[in-house]
Short mmCIF file of C-alpha atoms and ligand atoms in Angstrom, two decimals:
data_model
loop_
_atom_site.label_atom_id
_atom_site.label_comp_id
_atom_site.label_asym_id
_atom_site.label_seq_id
_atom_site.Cartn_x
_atom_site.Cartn_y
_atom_site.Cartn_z
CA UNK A 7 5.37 -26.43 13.23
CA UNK A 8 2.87 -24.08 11.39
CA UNK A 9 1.00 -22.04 13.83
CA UNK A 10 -1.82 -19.46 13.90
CA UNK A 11 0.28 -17.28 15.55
CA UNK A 12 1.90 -14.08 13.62
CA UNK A 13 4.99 -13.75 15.01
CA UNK A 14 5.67 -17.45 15.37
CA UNK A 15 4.57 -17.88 11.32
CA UNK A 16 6.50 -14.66 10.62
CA UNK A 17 9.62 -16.27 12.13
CA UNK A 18 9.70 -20.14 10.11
CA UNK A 19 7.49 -19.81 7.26
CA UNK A 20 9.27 -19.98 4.26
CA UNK A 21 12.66 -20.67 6.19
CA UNK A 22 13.76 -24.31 4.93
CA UNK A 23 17.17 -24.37 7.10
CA UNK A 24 18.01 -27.83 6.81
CA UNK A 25 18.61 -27.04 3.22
CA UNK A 26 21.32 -24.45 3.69
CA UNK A 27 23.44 -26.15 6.24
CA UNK A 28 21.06 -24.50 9.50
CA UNK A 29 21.73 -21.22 8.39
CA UNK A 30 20.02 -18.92 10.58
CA UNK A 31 19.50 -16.31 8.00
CA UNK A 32 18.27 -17.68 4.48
CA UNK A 33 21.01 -17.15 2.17
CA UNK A 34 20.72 -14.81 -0.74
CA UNK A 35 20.48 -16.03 -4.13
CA UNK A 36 21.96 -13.15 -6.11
CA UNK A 37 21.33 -14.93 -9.31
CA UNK A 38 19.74 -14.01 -12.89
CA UNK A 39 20.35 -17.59 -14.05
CA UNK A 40 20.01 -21.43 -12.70
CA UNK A 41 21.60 -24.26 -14.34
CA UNK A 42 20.12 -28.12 -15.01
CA UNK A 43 22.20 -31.32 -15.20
CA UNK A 44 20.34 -32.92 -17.76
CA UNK A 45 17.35 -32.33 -20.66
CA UNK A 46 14.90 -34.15 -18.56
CA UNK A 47 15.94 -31.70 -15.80
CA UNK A 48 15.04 -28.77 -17.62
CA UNK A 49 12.18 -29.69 -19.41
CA UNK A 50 10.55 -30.77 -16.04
CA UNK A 51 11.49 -27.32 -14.95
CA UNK A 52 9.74 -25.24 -17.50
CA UNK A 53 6.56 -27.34 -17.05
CA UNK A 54 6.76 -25.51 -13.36
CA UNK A 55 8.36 -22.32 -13.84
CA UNK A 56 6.55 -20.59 -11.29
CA UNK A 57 8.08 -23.50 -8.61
CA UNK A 58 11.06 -23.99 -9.78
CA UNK A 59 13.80 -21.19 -10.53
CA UNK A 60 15.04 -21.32 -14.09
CA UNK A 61 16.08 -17.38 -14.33
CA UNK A 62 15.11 -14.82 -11.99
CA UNK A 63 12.82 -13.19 -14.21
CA UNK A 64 10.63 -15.81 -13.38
CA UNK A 65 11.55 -17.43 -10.17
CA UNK A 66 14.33 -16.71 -7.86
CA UNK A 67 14.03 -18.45 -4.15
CA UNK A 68 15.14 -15.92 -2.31
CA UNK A 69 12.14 -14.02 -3.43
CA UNK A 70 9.92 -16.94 -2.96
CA UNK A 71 10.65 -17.38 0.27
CA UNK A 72 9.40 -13.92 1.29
CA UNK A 73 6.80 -15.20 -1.07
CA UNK A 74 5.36 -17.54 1.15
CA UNK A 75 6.02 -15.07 4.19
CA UNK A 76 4.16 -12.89 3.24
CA UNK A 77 1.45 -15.03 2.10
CA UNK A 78 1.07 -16.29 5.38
CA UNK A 79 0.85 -12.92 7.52
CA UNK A 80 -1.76 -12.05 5.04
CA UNK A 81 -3.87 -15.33 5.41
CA UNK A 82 -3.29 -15.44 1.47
CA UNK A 83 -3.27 -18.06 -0.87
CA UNK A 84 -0.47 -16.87 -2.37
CA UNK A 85 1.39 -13.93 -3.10
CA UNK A 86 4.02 -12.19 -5.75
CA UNK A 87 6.67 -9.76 -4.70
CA UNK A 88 7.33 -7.18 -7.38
CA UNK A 89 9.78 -3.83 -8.24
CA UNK A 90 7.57 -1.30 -7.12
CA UNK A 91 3.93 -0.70 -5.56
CA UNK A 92 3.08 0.80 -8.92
CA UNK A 93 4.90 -2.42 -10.80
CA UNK A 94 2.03 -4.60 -8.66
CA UNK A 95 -0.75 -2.21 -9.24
CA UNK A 96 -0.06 -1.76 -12.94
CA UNK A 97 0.49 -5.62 -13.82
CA UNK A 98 -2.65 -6.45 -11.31
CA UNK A 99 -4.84 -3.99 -12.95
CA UNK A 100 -3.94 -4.80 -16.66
CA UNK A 101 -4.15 -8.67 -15.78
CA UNK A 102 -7.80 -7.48 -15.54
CA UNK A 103 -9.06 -5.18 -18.29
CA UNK A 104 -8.95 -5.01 -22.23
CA UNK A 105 -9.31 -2.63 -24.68
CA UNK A 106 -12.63 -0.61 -24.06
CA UNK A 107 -13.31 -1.90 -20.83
CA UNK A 108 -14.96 0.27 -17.10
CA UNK A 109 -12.84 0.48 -14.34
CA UNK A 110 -14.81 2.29 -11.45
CA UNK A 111 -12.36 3.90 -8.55
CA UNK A 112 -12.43 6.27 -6.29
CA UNK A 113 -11.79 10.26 -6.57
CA UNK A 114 -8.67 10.38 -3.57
CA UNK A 115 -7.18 6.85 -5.45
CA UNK A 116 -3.02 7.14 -4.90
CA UNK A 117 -1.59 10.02 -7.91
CA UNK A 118 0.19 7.53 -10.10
CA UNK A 119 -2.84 5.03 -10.04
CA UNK A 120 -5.27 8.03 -11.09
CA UNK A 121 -2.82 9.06 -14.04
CA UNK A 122 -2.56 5.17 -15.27
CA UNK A 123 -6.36 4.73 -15.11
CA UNK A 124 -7.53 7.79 -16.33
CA UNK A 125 -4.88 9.40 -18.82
CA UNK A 126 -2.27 6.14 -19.67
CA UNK A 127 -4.70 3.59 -20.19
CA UNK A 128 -7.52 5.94 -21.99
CA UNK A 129 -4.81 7.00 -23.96
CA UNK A 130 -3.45 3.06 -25.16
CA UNK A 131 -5.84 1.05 -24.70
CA UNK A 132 -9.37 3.60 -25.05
CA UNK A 133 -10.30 2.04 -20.83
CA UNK A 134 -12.80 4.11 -19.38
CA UNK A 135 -12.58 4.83 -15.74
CA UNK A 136 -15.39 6.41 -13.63
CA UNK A 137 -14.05 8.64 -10.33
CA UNK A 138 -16.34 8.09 -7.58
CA UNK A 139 -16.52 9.11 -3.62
CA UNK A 140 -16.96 5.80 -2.28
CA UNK A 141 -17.69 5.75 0.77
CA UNK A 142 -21.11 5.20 0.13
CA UNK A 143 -21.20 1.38 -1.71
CA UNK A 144 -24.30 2.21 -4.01
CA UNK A 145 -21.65 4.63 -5.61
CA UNK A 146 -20.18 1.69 -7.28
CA UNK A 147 -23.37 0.05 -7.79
CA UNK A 148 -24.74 3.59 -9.63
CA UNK A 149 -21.36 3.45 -11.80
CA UNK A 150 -21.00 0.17 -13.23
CA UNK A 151 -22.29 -0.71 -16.66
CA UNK A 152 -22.68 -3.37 -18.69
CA UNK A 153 -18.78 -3.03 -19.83
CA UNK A 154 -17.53 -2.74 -15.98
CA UNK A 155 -14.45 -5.22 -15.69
CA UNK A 156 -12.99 -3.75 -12.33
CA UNK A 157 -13.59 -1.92 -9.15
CA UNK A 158 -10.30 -0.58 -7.85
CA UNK A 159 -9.89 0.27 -4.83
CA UNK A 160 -7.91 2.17 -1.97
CA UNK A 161 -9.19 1.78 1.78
CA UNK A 162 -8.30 3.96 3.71
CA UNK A 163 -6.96 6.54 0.59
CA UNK A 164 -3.24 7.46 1.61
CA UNK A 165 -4.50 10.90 0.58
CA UNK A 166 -7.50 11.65 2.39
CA UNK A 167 -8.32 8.47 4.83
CA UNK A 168 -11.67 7.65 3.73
CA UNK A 169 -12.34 4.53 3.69
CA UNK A 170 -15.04 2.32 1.26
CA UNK A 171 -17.19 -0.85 3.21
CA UNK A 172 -14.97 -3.75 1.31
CA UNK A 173 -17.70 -6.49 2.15
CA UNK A 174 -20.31 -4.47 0.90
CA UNK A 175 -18.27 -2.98 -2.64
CA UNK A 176 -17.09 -7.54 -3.25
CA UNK A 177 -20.74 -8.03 -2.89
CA UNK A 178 -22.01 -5.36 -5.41
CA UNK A 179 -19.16 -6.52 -7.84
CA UNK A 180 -19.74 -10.70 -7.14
CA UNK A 181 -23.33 -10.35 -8.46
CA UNK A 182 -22.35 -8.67 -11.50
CA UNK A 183 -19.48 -10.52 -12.38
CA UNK A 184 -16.99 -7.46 -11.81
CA UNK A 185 -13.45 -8.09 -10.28
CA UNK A 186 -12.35 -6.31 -7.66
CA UNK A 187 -8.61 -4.84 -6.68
CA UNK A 188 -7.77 -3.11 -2.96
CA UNK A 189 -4.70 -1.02 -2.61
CA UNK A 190 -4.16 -2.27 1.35
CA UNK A 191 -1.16 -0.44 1.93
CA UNK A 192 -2.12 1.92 4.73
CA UNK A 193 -3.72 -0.91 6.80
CA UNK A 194 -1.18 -3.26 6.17
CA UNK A 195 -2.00 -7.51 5.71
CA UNK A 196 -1.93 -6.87 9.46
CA UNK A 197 -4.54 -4.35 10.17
CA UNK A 198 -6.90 -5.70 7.10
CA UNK A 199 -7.32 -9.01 5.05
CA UNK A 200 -9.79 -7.91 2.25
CA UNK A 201 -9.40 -11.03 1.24
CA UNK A 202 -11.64 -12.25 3.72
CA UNK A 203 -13.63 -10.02 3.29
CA UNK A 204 -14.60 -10.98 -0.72
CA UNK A 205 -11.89 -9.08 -2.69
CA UNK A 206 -10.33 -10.72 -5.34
CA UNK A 207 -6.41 -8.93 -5.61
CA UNK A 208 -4.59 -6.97 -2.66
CA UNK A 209 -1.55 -4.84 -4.08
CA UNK A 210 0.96 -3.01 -2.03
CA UNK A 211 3.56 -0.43 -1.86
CA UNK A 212 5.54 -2.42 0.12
CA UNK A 213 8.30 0.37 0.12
CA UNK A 214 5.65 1.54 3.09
CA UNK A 215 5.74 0.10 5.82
CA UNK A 216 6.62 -3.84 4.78
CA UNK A 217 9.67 -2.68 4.20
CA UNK A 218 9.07 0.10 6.67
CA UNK A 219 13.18 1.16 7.24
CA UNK A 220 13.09 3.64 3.78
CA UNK A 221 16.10 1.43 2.25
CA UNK A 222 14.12 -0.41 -0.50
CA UNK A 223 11.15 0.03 -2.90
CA UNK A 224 8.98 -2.66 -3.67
CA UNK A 225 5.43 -3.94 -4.66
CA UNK A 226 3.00 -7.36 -3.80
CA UNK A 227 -0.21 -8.54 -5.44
CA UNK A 228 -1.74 -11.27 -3.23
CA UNK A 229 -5.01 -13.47 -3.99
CA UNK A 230 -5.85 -16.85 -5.01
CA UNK A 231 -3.34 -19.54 -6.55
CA UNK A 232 -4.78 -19.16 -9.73
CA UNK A 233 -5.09 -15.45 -10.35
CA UNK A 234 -1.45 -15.45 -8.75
CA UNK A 235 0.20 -17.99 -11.02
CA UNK A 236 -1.70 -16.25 -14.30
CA UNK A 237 -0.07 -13.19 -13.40
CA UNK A 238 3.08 -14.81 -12.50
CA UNK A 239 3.61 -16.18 -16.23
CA UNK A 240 1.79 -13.27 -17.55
CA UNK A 241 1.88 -9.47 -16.47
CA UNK A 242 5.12 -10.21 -14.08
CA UNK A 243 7.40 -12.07 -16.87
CA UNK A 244 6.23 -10.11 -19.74
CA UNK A 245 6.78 -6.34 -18.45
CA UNK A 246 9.59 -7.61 -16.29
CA UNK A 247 9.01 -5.63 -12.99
CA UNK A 248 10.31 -7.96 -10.90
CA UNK A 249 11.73 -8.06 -7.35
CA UNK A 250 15.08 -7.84 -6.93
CA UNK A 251 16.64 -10.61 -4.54
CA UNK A 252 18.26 -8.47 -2.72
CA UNK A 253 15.49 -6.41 -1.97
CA UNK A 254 13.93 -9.73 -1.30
CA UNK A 255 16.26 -10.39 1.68
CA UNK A 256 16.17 -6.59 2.80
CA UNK A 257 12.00 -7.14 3.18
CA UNK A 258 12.61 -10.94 5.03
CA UNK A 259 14.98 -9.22 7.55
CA UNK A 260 11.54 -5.95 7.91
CA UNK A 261 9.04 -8.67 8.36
CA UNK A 262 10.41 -10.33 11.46
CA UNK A 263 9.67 -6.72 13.27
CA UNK A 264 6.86 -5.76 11.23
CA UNK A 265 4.26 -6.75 14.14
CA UNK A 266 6.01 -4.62 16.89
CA UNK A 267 6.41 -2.17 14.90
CA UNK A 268 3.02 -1.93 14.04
CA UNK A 269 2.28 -1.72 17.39
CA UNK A 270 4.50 1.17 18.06
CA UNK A 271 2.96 3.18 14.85
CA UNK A 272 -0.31 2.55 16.12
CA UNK A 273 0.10 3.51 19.54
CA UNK A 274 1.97 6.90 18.85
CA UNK A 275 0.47 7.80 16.34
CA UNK A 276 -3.06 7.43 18.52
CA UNK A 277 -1.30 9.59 20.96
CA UNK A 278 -0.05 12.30 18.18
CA UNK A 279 -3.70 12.30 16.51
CA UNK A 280 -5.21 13.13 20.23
CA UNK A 281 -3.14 16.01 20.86
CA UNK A 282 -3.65 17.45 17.71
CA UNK A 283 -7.01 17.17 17.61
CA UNK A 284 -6.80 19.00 21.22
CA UNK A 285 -4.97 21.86 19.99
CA UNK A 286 -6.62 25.12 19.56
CA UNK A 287 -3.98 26.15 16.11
CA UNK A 288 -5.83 22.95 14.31
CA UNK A 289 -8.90 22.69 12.14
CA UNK A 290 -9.40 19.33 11.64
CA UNK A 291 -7.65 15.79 12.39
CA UNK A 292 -7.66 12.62 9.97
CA UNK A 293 -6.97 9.78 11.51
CA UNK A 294 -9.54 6.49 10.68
CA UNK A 295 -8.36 5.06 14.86
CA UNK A 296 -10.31 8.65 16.38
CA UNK A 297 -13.71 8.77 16.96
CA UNK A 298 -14.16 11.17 15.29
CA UNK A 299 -13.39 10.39 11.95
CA UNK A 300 -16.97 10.05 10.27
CA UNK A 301 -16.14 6.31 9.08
CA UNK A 302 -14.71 5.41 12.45
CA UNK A 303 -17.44 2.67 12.92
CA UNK A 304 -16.72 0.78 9.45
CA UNK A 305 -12.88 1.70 10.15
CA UNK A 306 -12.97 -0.69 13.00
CA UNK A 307 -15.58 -3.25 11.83
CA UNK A 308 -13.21 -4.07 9.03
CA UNK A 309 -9.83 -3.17 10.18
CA UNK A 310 -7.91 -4.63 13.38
CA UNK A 311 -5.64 -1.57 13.67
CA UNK A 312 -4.56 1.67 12.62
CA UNK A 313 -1.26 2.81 11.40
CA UNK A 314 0.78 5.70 11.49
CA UNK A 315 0.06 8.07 8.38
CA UNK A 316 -2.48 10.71 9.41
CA UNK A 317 -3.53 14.29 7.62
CA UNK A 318 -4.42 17.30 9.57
CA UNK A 319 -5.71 21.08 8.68
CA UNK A 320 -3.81 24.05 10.12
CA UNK A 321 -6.63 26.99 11.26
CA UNK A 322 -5.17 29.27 9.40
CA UNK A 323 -4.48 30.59 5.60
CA UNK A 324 -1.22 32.85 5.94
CA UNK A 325 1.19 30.40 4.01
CA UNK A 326 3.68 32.22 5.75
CA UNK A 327 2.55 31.23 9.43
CA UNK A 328 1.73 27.56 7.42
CA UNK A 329 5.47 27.74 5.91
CA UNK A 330 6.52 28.58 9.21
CA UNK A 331 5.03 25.75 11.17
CA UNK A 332 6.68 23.14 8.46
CA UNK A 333 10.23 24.14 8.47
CA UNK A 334 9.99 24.67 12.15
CA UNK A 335 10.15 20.62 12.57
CA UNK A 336 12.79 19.29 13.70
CA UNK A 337 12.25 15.55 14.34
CA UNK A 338 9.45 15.05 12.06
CA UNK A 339 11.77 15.07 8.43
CA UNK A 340 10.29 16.67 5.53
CA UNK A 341 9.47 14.52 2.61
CA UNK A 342 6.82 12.48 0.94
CA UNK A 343 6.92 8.77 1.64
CA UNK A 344 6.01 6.90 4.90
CA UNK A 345 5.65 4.03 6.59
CA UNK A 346 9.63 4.14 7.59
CA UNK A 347 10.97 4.01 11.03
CA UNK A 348 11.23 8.06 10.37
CA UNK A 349 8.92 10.77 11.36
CA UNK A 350 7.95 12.56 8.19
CA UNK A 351 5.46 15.40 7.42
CA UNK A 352 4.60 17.07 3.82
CA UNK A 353 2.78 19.83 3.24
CA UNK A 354 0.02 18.46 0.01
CA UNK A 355 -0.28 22.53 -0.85
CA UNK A 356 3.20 22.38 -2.38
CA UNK A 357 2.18 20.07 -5.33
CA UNK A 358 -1.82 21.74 -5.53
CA UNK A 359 -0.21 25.35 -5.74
CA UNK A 360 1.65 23.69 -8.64
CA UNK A 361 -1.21 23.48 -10.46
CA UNK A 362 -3.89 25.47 -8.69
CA UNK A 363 -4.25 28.83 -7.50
CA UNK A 364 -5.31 29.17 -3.94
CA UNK A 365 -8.55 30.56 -4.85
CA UNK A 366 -9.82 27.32 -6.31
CA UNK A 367 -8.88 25.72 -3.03
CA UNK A 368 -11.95 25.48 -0.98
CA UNK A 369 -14.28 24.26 -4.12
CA UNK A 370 -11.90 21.04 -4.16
CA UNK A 371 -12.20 20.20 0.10
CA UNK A 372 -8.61 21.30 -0.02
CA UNK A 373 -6.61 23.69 2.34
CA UNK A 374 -3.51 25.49 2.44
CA UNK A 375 -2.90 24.44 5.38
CA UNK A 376 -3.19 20.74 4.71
CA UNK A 377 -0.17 18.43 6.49
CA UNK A 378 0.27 14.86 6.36
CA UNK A 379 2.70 13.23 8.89
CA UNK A 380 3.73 9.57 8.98
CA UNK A 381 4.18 8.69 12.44
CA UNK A 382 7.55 7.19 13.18
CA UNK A 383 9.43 4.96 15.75
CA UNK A 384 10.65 7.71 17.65
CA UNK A 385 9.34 8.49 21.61
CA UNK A 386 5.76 9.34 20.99
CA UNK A 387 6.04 12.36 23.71
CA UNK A 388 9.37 13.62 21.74
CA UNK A 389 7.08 13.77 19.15
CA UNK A 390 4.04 15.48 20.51
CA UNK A 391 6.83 18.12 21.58
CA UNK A 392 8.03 18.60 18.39
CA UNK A 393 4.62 18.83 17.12
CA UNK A 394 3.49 21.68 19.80
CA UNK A 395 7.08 23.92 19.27
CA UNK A 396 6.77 24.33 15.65
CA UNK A 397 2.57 24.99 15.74
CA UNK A 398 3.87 27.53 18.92
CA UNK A 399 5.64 29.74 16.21
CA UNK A 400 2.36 30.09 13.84
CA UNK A 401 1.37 32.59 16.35
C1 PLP B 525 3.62 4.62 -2.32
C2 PLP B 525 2.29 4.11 -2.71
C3 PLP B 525 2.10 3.38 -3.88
C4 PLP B 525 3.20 3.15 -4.88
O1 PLP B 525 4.20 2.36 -4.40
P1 PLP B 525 5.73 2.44 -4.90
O2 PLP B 525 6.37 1.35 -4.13
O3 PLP B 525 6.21 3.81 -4.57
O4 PLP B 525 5.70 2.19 -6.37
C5 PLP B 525 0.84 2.86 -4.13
N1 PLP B 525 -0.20 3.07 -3.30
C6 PLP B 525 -0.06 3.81 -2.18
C7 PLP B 525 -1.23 4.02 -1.31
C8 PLP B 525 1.18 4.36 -1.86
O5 PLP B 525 1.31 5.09 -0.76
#
């Protein structure tokens, strides 16, 4: 049966039917506990606790299953479900670094991930972690020192969508004996396989678009067997932020779609990006799939695709025209995930002006009239209407 083909592998991998009488859906195991008829049983079992499910702390084979599933669409080794995103990027980074240690990453890195590296981790365990821009590989190379465990990270940035050359950072970080982490969750296992391309963990939010239907939240670290199982019996057993089995069988039923809807992402949100970067009422468009996007050449040497997340810059400053423009939406929802089958849009000024007056704006690269929209399922042209309405009101 196994096949190079996505959709085929996407549809049987991980699917033993025979087992549970040719059900066509995989049965859920909503269990915390399994039982063993005998010692022997048992004590075979813990020698394997990664294989075999004991208590679903550990092992539960619903969530195995999607395990394996997603192993395969990600031409991984192996793979480990978890919680949360920030569940498989905390456990994959600590599995990594002790007390004292360098972690380089860059400046745009995902919120949460910047507070753990830089305040939670300096704080308990004294790691140092160096911000960099990136996009240029020698940055990493100029950063690392002698105590450099880890480079972490993010390509393209979920904030910004720069991206960092993956071959070239593995390669700096190989010949120094520094491990490397990629948060792939904007690209997708379908759009990128760092992986192949030298790094040593991929983590997800795989409340994105994995799960891409905005009903669960959930996390994956995927890499070789052996860093896998180590974190298996280490980081995921011992701070418990596991995957539910529900959730489990939520994300097996997302996967069989996840290439078509990839597709669909891809395409509108190709066709969104083009008219906004068209329209007179916009600055700028951020988008890794348009030409002009100054990595555009390494976006498609190491990606296969694009997906549907995209910022753009308003060409004004009246937040009241900006305001304006944002509540005007009506099919693109306001809020601040993505990666669902819904049109979203958030306006990043509302947390800044939090903490920033407008003033210090420009010194930082950022605008008031920053957007971000996540580019949904809906008709791309019902979209690109919506789109030109609300930026007709600015005026
Ligand atoms: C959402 C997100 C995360 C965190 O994932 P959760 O599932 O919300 O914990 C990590 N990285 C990126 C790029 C994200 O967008």
């Amino acid at each position: 049966m196994p096949s190079d083909r996505l959709e085929t592998r996407l549809a049987h991998v991980g699917e033993d039917r025979a087992s549970h009488s040719g059900a066509v859906v995989p049965p859920l195991y909503q269990n915390s506990l399994f039982t063993f008829e005998s010692w022997d049983a048992i004590d075979q079992a813990f020698d394997d606790r990664v294989r075999y499910p004991i208590y679903s702390r550990g092992t539960n084979p619903t969530v195995r299953a999607v395990e394996e599933k997603m192993a395969s669409i990600a031409g991984a080794p192996a793979a480990r479900l978890f919680g949360s995103g920030m569940a498989a990027i905390s456990a994959s980074i600590l599995h990594e670094v002790g007390p004292g240690d360098h972690v380089v990453t860059v400046r745009n890195v995902y919120g949460p991930t910047q507070n753990l590296l830089g305040r939670y981790l300096r704080e308990k365990m004294n790691l140092e972690t160096t911000f960099v821009d990136g996009s240029d590989p020698e940055d990493f190379e100029r950063a690392a020192t002698d105590r450099t465990r880890l480079f972490y990270l993010e390509s393209p940035s979920s904030a910004v969508f720069s991206l960092q050359d993956l071959a070239a950072v593995a390669r700096i970080a190989r010949d120094r004996g520094i491990r490397t982490i990629v948060d792939n969750t904007w690209a997708t296992p379908l759009f990128q396989k760092p992986l192949e391309l030298g790094i040593d963990l991929e983590v997800h939010s795989v409340s994105k678009y994995l799960g891409g239907h905005s009903d669960l939240v959930a996390g994956a670290v995927m890499g070789s067997e052996g860093d896998v199982r180590s974190i298996a019996v280490r980081e995921y057993e011992l701070l418990g932020g596991i995957m539910a089995p529900f959730n489990a069988w939520l994300l097996q039923r997302s996967l069989r779609t996840l290439p078509m809807r990839m597709e669909r992402h891809q395409a509108s949100a190709g066709a969104v990006a083009r008219f906004l970067e068209s329209h007179p009422a916009i600055s700028r468009v951020r988008w890794p799939g348009l030409a002009s996007h100054p990595q555009h050449t390494l976006a498609r040497r190491q990606m296969t695709g694009f997906s549907g997340l995209m910022g753009f810059t308003l060409a004004t400053d009246d937040l009241r025209a900006i305001k304006r423009f944002f509540d005007s939406l009506r099919l693109f929802q306001r809020g601040v995930s993505w990666g669902g089958h819904e049109s979203l849009v958030y306006a990043p000024a509302i947390s800044y002006l939090k903490e920033l007056p407008p003033e210090r704006f420009d010194e930082l690269g950022i605008s008031l009239g920053d957007m971000r929209i996540s580019v949904g399922l809906e008709d791309p042209g019902d979209l690109v209407a919506d789109l030109e309405q609300a930026l007709a009101t600015i005026g």
